[in-house]
CSV table of C-alpha atoms in Angstrom, one decimal:
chain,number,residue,atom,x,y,z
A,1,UNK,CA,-25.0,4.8,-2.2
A,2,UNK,CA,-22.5,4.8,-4.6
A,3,UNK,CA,-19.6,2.1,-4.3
A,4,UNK,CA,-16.1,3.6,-4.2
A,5,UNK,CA,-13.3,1.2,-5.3
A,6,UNK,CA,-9.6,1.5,-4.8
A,7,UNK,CA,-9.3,4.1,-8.2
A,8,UNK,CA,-11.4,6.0,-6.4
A,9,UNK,CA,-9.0,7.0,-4.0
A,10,UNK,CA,-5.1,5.7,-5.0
A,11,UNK,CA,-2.2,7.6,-5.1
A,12,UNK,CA,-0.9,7.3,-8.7
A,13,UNK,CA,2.3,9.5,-8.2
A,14,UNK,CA,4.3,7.2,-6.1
A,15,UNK,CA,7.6,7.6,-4.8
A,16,UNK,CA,9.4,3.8,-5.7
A,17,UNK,CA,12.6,2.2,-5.6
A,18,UNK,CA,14.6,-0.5,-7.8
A,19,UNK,CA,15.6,-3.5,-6.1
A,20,UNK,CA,19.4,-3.4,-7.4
A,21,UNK,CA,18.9,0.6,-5.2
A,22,UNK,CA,21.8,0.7,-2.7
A,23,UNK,CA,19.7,0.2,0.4
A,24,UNK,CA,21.1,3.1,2.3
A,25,UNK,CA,20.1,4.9,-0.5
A,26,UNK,CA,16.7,3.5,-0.1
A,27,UNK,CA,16.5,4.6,3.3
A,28,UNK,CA,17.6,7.9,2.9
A,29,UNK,CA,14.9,8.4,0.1
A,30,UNK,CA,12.3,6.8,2.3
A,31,UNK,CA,13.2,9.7,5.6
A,32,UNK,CA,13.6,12.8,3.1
A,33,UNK,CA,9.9,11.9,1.5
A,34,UNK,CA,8.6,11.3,5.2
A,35,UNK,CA,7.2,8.1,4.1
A,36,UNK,CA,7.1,4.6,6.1
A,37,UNK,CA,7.9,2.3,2.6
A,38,UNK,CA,8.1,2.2,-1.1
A,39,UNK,CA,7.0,-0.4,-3.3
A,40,UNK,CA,9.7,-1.9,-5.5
A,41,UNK,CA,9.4,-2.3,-9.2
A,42,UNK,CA,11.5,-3.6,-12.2
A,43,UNK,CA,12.4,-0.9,-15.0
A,44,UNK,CA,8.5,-1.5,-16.7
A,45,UNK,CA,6.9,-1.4,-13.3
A,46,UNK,CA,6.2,-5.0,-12.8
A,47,UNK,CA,5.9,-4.6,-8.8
A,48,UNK,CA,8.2,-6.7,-7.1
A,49,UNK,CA,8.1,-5.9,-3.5
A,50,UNK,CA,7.6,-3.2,-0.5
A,51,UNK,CA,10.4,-1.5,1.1
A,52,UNK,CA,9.6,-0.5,4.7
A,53,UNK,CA,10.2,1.2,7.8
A,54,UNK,CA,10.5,-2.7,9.4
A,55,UNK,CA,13.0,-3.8,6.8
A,56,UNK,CA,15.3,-0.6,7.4
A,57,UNK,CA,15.5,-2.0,10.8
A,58,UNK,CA,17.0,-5.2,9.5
A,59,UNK,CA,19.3,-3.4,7.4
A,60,UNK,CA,20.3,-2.0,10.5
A,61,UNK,CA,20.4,-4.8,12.6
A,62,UNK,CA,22.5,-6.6,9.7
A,63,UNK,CA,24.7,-4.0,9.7
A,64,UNK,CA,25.2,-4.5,13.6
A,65,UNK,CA,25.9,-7.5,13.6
A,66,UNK,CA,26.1,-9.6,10.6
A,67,UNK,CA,27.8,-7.3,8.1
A,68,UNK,CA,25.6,-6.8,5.4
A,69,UNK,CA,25.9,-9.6,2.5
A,70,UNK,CA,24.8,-7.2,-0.1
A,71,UNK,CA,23.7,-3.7,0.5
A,72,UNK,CA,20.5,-3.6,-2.3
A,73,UNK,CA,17.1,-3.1,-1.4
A,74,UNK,CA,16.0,-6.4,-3.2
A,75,UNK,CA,17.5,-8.3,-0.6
A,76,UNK,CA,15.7,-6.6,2.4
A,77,UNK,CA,12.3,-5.9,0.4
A,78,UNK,CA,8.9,-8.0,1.5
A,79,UNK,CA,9.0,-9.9,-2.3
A,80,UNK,CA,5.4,-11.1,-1.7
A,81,UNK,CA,3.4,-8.0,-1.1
A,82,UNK,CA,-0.5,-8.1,-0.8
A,83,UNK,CA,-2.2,-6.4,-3.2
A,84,UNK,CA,-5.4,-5.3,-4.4
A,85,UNK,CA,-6.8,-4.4,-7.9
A,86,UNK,CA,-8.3,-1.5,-8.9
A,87,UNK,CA,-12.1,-2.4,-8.6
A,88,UNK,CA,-11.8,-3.5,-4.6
A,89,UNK,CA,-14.5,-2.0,-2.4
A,90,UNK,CA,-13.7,-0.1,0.3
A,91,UNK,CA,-15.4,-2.0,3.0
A,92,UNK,CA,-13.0,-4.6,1.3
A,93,UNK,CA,-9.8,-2.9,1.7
A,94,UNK,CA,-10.8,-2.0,5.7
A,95,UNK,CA,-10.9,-5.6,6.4
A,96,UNK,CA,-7.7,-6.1,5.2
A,97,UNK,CA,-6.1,-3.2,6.8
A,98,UNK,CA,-7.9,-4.5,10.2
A,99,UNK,CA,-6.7,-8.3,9.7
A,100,UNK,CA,-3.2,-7.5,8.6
A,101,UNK,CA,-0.2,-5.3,9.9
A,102,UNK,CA,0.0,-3.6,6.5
A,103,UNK,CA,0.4,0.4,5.9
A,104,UNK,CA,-0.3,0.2,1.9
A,105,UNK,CA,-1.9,-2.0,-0.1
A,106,UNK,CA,-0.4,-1.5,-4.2
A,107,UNK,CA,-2.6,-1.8,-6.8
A,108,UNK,CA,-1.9,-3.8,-9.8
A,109,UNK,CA,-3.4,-4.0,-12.9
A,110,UNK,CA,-1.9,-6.7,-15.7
A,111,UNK,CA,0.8,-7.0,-13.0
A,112,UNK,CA,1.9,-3.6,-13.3
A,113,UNK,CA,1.5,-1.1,-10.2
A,114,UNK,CA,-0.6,1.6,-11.0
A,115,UNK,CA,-1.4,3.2,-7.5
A,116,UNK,CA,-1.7,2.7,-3.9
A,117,UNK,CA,-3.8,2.6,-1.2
A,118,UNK,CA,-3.4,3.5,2.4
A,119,UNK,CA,-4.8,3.0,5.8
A,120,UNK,CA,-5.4,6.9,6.0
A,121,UNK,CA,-7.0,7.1,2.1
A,122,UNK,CA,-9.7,4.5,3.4
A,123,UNK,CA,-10.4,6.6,6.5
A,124,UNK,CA,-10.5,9.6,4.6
A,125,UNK,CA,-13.1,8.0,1.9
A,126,UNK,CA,-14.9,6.6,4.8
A,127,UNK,CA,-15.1,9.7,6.3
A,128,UNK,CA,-16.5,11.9,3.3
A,129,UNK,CA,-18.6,8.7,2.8
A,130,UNK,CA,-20.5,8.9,6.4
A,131,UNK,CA,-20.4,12.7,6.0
A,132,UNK,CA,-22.8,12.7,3.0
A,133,UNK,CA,-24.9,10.2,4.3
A,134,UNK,CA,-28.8,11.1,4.5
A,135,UNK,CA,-29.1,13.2,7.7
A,136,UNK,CA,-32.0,10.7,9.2
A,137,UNK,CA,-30.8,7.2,10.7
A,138,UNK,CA,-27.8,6.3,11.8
A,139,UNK,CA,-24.8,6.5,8.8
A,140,UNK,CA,-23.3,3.4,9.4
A,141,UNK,CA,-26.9,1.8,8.1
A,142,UNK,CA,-25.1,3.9,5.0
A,143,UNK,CA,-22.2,2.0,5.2
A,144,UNK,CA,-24.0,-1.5,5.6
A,145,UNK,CA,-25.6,-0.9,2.0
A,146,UNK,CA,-22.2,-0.7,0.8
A,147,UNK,CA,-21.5,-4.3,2.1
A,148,UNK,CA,-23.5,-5.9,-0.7
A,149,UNK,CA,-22.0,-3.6,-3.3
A,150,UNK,CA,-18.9,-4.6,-1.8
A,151,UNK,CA,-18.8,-8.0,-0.6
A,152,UNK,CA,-16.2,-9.6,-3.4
A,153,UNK,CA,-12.7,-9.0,-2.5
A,154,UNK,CA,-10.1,-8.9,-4.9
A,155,UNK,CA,-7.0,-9.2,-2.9
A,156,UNK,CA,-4.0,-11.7,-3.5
């Protein structure tokens, strides 16, 4: 079987924000794209974090209650995103989907983003993986040859 890798299947053209992006601004551009977060990248896009759907609630909450101390995404972003590089299996990426709460995984290359992943491009791959497996056997034998193609995570 042939081993697909996180370039196999990222998104290249992503939507992204700047972390000195007003926040409501940030927000708004995350509801009119129907997305649930943006990563965050300097001006050379060094990634620097992930703007979500959970940290629009703290803004919101913030807002409620605290006042807001400044009103840029930087402040609200998850600075210490996991990521993946480009050469991580997909079995690999699964497992960290299924042991993490995560929606995206970015990919970085020379710390630069240069895609992203999500939960529904693995399931996807998966799926036109199992699909094209030989008709005999079960197909998730298939996916258990993959495992030792696949078995060397590279995930921070």
């Amino acid at each position: 079987p042939k081993s697909i890798v996180a370039a196999d299947i990222m998104a290249k053209r992503l939507i992204t924000l700047y972390p000195e992006m007003d926040v409501f601004k940030g927000i708004e551009i995350l509801v009119k794209n129907r997305i649930s977060g943006a990563p965050v990248v300097d001006r050379e896009y060094h990634l620097l974090g992930v703007f979500s759907e959970k940290h629009c609630m703290q803004v919101l909450i913030d807002a409620a209650y605290e006042g807001l101390p400044t009103n840029q995404v930087g402040a609200f972003m998850d600075d210490d995103p996991q990521t993946i590089s480009e050469d991580t299996g997909l079995l690999v990426m699964a497992q960290v989907f299924l042991l993490t709460p995560r929606r995206r995984l970015p990919v970085v290359k020379d710390n630069r983003l240069i895609g992203q992943v999500s939960r529904r491009d693995v399931i996807k791959a998966a799926s036109k993986l199992l699909s094209t497996a030989p008709s005999r056997g079960n197909p998730l034998l298939y996916l258990s040859a993959l495992h030792d193609m696949n078995n060397t995570p590279n995930v921070r």
